[in-house]
CSV table of C-alpha atoms in Angstrom, one decimal:
chain,number,residue,atom,x,y,z
R,7,ASP,CA,0.0,0.0,0.0
R,8,VAL,CA,1.0,3.6,-0.7
R,9,LYS,CA,2.9,5.2,2.2
R,10,VAL,CA,4.1,8.7,2.9
R,11,THR,CA,5.9,9.0,6.2
R,12,GLN,CA,6.6,12.3,8.0
R,13,SER,CA,9.4,12.1,10.5
R,14,SER,CA,7.5,13.7,13.4
R,15,ARG,CA,3.8,14.0,14.4
R,16,TYR,CA,4.5,16.8,16.9
R,17,LEU,CA,7.5,19.1,17.1
R,18,VAL,CA,8.2,22.1,19.3
R,19,LYS,CA,11.0,24.5,18.4
R,20,ARG,CA,12.2,28.0,19.4
R,21,THR,CA,12.1,31.2,17.5
R,22,GLY,CA,15.2,31.6,15.3
R,23,GLU,CA,16.0,27.9,15.2
R,24,LYS,CA,16.6,26.1,11.9
R,25,VAL,CA,14.0,23.4,11.6
R,26,PHE,CA,14.0,20.4,9.3
R,27,LEU,CA,10.8,18.5,8.4
R,28,GLU,CA,11.4,15.2,6.6
R,29,CYS,CA,9.1,13.3,4.3
R,30,VAL,CA,9.7,9.9,2.7
R,31,GLN,CA,7.6,8.1,0.2
R,32,ASP,CA,7.9,4.4,-0.9
R,33,MET,CA,5.9,4.6,-4.1
R,34,ASP,CA,8.7,5.8,-6.5
R,35,HIS,CA,6.6,8.9,-7.2
R,36,GLU,CA,8.2,11.7,-9.2
R,37,ASN,CA,6.2,14.6,-7.6
R,38,MET,CA,6.4,15.6,-3.9
R,39,PHE,CA,4.7,18.5,-2.2
R,40,TRP,CA,4.8,20.5,1.1
R,41,TYR,CA,1.6,22.2,2.3
R,42,ARG,CA,0.7,24.0,5.5
R,43,GLN,CA,-2.8,23.9,6.9
R,44,ASP,CA,-4.2,26.6,9.1
R,45,PRO,CA,-7.8,27.0,10.4
R,46,GLY,CA,-9.8,29.1,8.1
R,47,LEU,CA,-7.1,29.2,5.4
R,48,GLY,CA,-7.2,25.6,4.2
R,49,LEU,CA,-4.2,24.0,2.6
R,50,ARG,CA,-1.6,26.2,1.0
R,51,LEU,CA,1.2,25.0,-1.1
R,52,ILE,CA,4.7,25.9,0.1
R,53,TYR,CA,7.0,24.2,-2.4
R,54,PHE,CA,6.9,21.2,-4.7
R,55,SER,CA,9.4,19.1,-6.6
R,56,TYR,CA,8.8,17.2,-9.8
R,57,ASP,CA,12.1,15.4,-9.9
R,58,VAL,CA,15.3,14.9,-7.9
R,59,LYS,CA,17.0,18.2,-7.3
R,60,MET,CA,14.2,20.1,-9.0
R,61,LYS,CA,11.9,22.4,-7.1
R,62,GLU,CA,9.3,25.1,-7.7
R,63,LYS,CA,7.8,27.7,-5.4
R,64,GLY,CA,4.2,27.3,-4.4
R,65,ASP,CA,1.9,30.0,-3.1
R,66,ILE,CA,3.7,30.8,0.2
R,67,PRO,CA,7.5,30.0,-0.1
R,68,GLU,CA,8.7,32.9,2.0
R,69,GLY,CA,10.7,31.7,5.0
R,70,TYR,CA,11.0,28.2,3.7
R,71,SER,CA,13.4,26.2,1.5
R,72,VAL,CA,13.4,22.6,0.4
R,73,SER,CA,15.8,19.8,-0.6
R,74,ARG,CA,15.3,16.8,-2.8
R,75,GLU,CA,18.6,14.9,-3.1
R,76,LYS,CA,16.9,11.5,-3.5
R,77,LYS,CA,13.7,10.6,-5.2
R,78,GLU,CA,12.0,9.2,-2.1
R,79,ARG,CA,12.9,12.0,0.3
R,80,PHE,CA,11.7,15.7,0.3
R,81,SER,CA,12.8,17.9,3.2
R,82,LEU,CA,11.2,21.2,4.2
R,83,ILE,CA,13.5,23.7,6.0
R,84,LEU,CA,12.5,26.6,8.1
R,85,GLU,CA,15.6,28.8,7.8
R,86,SER,CA,14.9,30.8,11.0
R,87,ALA,CA,11.7,29.7,12.6
R,88,SER,CA,9.2,32.4,13.6
R,89,THR,CA,5.9,32.1,15.6
R,90,ASN,CA,3.8,32.7,12.5
R,91,GLN,CA,5.1,29.4,11.1
R,92,THR,CA,3.3,27.5,13.8
R,93,SER,CA,1.0,25.2,11.8
R,94,MET,CA,0.2,21.7,10.6
R,95,TYR,CA,2.6,20.7,7.8
R,96,LEU,CA,1.5,18.1,5.3
R,97,CYS,CA,3.7,16.2,2.8
R,98,ALA,CA,2.2,14.6,-0.3
R,99,SER,CA,3.4,12.7,-3.3
R,100,SER,CA,2.0,11.8,-6.7
R,101,PRO,CA,3.1,9.9,-9.8
R,102,ARG,CA,3.9,11.8,-13.0
R,103,GLY,CA,0.7,11.7,-15.0
R,104,GLY,CA,-0.6,13.0,-18.3
R,105,LEU,CA,-2.6,16.1,-18.6
R,106,GLY,CA,-4.4,16.8,-15.4
R,107,HIS,CA,-3.2,15.4,-12.1
R,108,GLN,CA,-2.9,12.1,-10.5
R,109,PRO,CA,-4.2,11.8,-6.9
R,110,GLN,CA,-1.9,12.9,-4.2
R,111,HIS,CA,-1.0,10.7,-1.3
R,112,PHE,CA,-0.6,12.4,2.0
R,113,GLY,CA,1.4,11.8,5.2
R,114,ASP,CA,-0.3,12.2,8.6
R,115,GLY,CA,1.2,15.6,9.1
R,116,THR,CA,3.6,17.3,11.5
R,117,ARG,CA,2.1,19.7,14.0
R,118,LEU,CA,4.8,22.3,14.5
R,119,SER,CA,4.8,24.8,17.3
R,120,ILE,CA,7.3,27.6,17.4
R,121,LEU,CA,7.7,29.2,20.8
Q,10,SER,CA,-5.5,32.3,-4.7
Q,11,GLN,CA,-8.2,29.7,-3.9
Q,12,GLN,CA,-9.5,27.9,-7.0
Q,13,GLY,CA,-12.1,25.6,-5.3
Q,14,GLU,CA,-14.5,26.8,-2.6
Q,15,GLU,CA,-16.7,24.3,-0.7
Q,16,ASP,CA,-20.2,24.9,0.5
Q,17,PRO,CA,-21.4,24.6,3.2
Q,18,GLN,CA,-18.5,25.2,5.6
Q,19,ALA,CA,-20.1,22.8,8.1
Q,20,LEU,CA,-22.8,20.2,7.9
Q,21,SER,CA,-24.4,18.2,10.7
Q,22,ILE,CA,-26.7,15.2,9.9
Q,23,GLN,CA,-28.0,12.0,11.5
Q,24,GLU,CA,-26.7,8.6,10.7
Q,25,GLY,CA,-28.4,7.1,7.7
Q,26,GLU,CA,-29.1,10.5,6.0
Q,27,ASN,CA,-27.5,11.6,2.8
Q,28,ALA,CA,-24.9,14.4,2.9
Q,29,THR,CA,-24.3,16.8,-0.1
Q,30,MET,CA,-21.3,19.1,-0.3
Q,31,ASN,CA,-20.7,21.5,-3.1
Q,32,CYS,CA,-17.5,23.0,-4.7
Q,33,SER,CA,-17.3,26.0,-7.0
Q,34,TYR,CA,-14.2,27.0,-9.0
Q,35,LYS,CA,-13.2,29.9,-11.1
Q,36,THR,CA,-11.1,28.8,-14.1
Q,37,SER,CA,-11.1,25.9,-16.5
Q,38,ILE,CA,-9.8,22.5,-15.2
Q,39,ASN,CA,-8.6,19.2,-16.5
Q,40,ASN,CA,-10.0,17.3,-13.5
Q,41,LEU,CA,-11.4,17.8,-10.0
Q,42,GLN,CA,-10.7,15.7,-7.0
Q,43,TRP,CA,-12.3,15.1,-3.7
Q,44,TYR,CA,-10.4,14.3,-0.5
Q,45,ARG,CA,-11.3,13.4,3.1
Q,46,GLN,CA,-9.4,14.4,6.2
Q,47,ASN,CA,-10.1,12.8,9.6
Q,48,SER,CA,-9.2,15.0,12.6
Q,49,GLY,CA,-5.5,15.3,13.0
Q,50,ARG,CA,-4.6,13.2,10.1
Q,51,GLY,CA,-3.5,13.6,6.5
Q,52,LEU,CA,-5.9,13.8,3.5
Q,53,VAL,CA,-7.1,10.7,1.8
Q,54,HIS,CA,-8.0,10.8,-1.9
Q,55,LEU,CA,-11.7,9.8,-2.6
Q,56,ILE,CA,-12.5,10.3,-6.2
Q,57,LEU,CA,-11.3,12.0,-9.4
Q,58,ILE,CA,-13.6,13.3,-12.1
Q,59,ARG,CA,-12.3,14.5,-15.4
Q,60,SER,CA,-13.6,17.5,-17.2
Q,61,ASN,CA,-15.3,15.4,-19.9
Q,62,GLU,CA,-17.2,13.4,-17.3
Q,63,ARG,CA,-20.5,14.4,-15.7
Q,64,GLU,CA,-20.9,11.9,-13.0
Q,65,LYS,CA,-18.9,9.3,-11.2
Q,66,HIS,CA,-19.6,6.7,-8.5
Q,67,SER,CA,-17.5,5.0,-5.9
Q,68,GLY,CA,-19.3,2.9,-3.3
Q,69,ARG,CA,-21.5,5.3,-1.4
Q,70,LEU,CA,-20.0,8.3,-3.0
Q,71,ARG,CA,-21.4,10.1,-6.0
Q,72,VAL,CA,-19.7,13.0,-7.6
Q,73,THR,CA,-21.1,15.3,-10.3
Q,74,LEU,CA,-19.3,17.9,-12.4
Q,75,ASP,CA,-20.9,20.8,-14.3
Q,76,THR,CA,-18.2,22.6,-16.2
Q,77,SER,CA,-20.7,25.2,-17.5
Q,78,LYS,CA,-21.4,26.3,-14.0
Q,79,LYS,CA,-17.9,25.5,-12.8
Q,80,SER,CA,-19.2,23.5,-9.9
Q,81,SER,CA,-19.1,20.0,-8.5
Q,82,SER,CA,-21.0,18.1,-5.8
Q,83,LEU,CA,-20.1,15.2,-3.5
Q,84,LEU,CA,-23.0,13.1,-2.3
Q,85,ILE,CA,-22.5,10.6,0.5
Q,86,THR,CA,-25.4,8.2,0.8
Q,87,ALA,CA,-26.6,6.4,3.9
Q,88,SER,CA,-24.0,8.2,6.1
Q,89,ARG,CA,-22.2,6.6,9.0
Q,90,ALA,CA,-20.6,8.1,12.1
Q,91,ALA,CA,-17.3,7.1,10.6
Q,92,ASP,CA,-17.9,9.5,7.7
Q,93,THR,CA,-17.4,12.4,10.1
Q,94,ALA,CA,-14.5,14.3,8.6
Q,95,SER,CA,-13.6,17.4,6.6
Q,96,TYR,CA,-14.0,17.1,2.9
Q,97,PHE,CA,-12.0,19.1,0.3
Q,98,CYS,CA,-12.2,19.6,-3.4
Q,99,ALA,CA,-9.1,20.2,-5.3
Q,100,THR,CA,-8.6,21.5,-8.8
Q,101,ASP,CA,-5.7,21.7,-11.2
Q,102,ALA,CA,-4.8,24.8,-13.2
Q,103,GLY,CA,-6.2,23.6,-16.5
Q,104,SER,CA,-4.3,23.9,-19.8
Q,105,GLY,CA,-2.8,27.3,-18.9
Q,106,GLY,CA,-1.2,26.4,-15.6
Q,107,SER,CA,1.4,24.2,-13.9
Q,108,ASN,CA,1.2,20.6,-14.7
Q,109,TYR,CA,1.8,19.6,-11.1
Q,110,LYS,CA,-0.1,21.9,-8.9
Q,111,LEU,CA,-3.4,21.3,-7.2
Q,112,THR,CA,-5.4,24.0,-5.4
Q,113,PHE,CA,-7.5,22.9,-2.4
Q,114,GLY,CA,-10.6,24.6,-1.0
Q,115,LYS,CA,-11.1,25.3,2.7
Q,116,GLY,CA,-13.2,22.3,3.2
Q,117,THR,CA,-16.6,21.2,4.5
Q,118,LEU,CA,-16.7,19.8,8.0
Q,119,LEU,CA,-19.2,17.0,8.1
Q,120,THR,CA,-20.5,15.6,11.4
Q,121,VAL,CA,-22.6,12.5,11.3
Q,122,ASN,CA,-24.4,12.0,14.6
Q,123,PRO,CA,-25.2,8.4,15.8
């Protein structure tokens, strides 16, 4: 069965820290995504990657960077954590499809609190 | 910017009743997808309907798509307490946008009371 694993369910960090969120998928998917989910705002795309070492900015990339050195792993980096980055972070992956999109498979999320 | 918007924001029904959720979007699409999210968990894909399809079924789920009105509906028949979750529609950017990006609405919170 399809599996997307996020390294932590809950994480507490301090303002100014560099924070790494890790995501691993076992489906050999080309595409991987990072979203954040906030009450009243829904899911917003931070970054996505369509191949190893390739990345594109989503809707809210400011304050974040990503790394995709291997196909199965996609890391989200908060360069200097701030309290407004407290949120639920969701990782997803999907296979490369034709026109239109294949379903995305999600991990269970990391609830990140920045104090 | 949000492409899909669900309506209503919240829906509360009794077990055994049907639940209908609606999604409206602004620009042309290649397909529309519906997802479910249980509290504190990730999203789970339910169904995908292509722009040239009008209706699709999967078990107790029925999805319709009206591209002329830029709207879709998700019907859950004979609801169960386990259907309690948030439901999201997601749209792609159509022929003019990124081939990879989905845009999610803010979701409908469905509560099914036993």
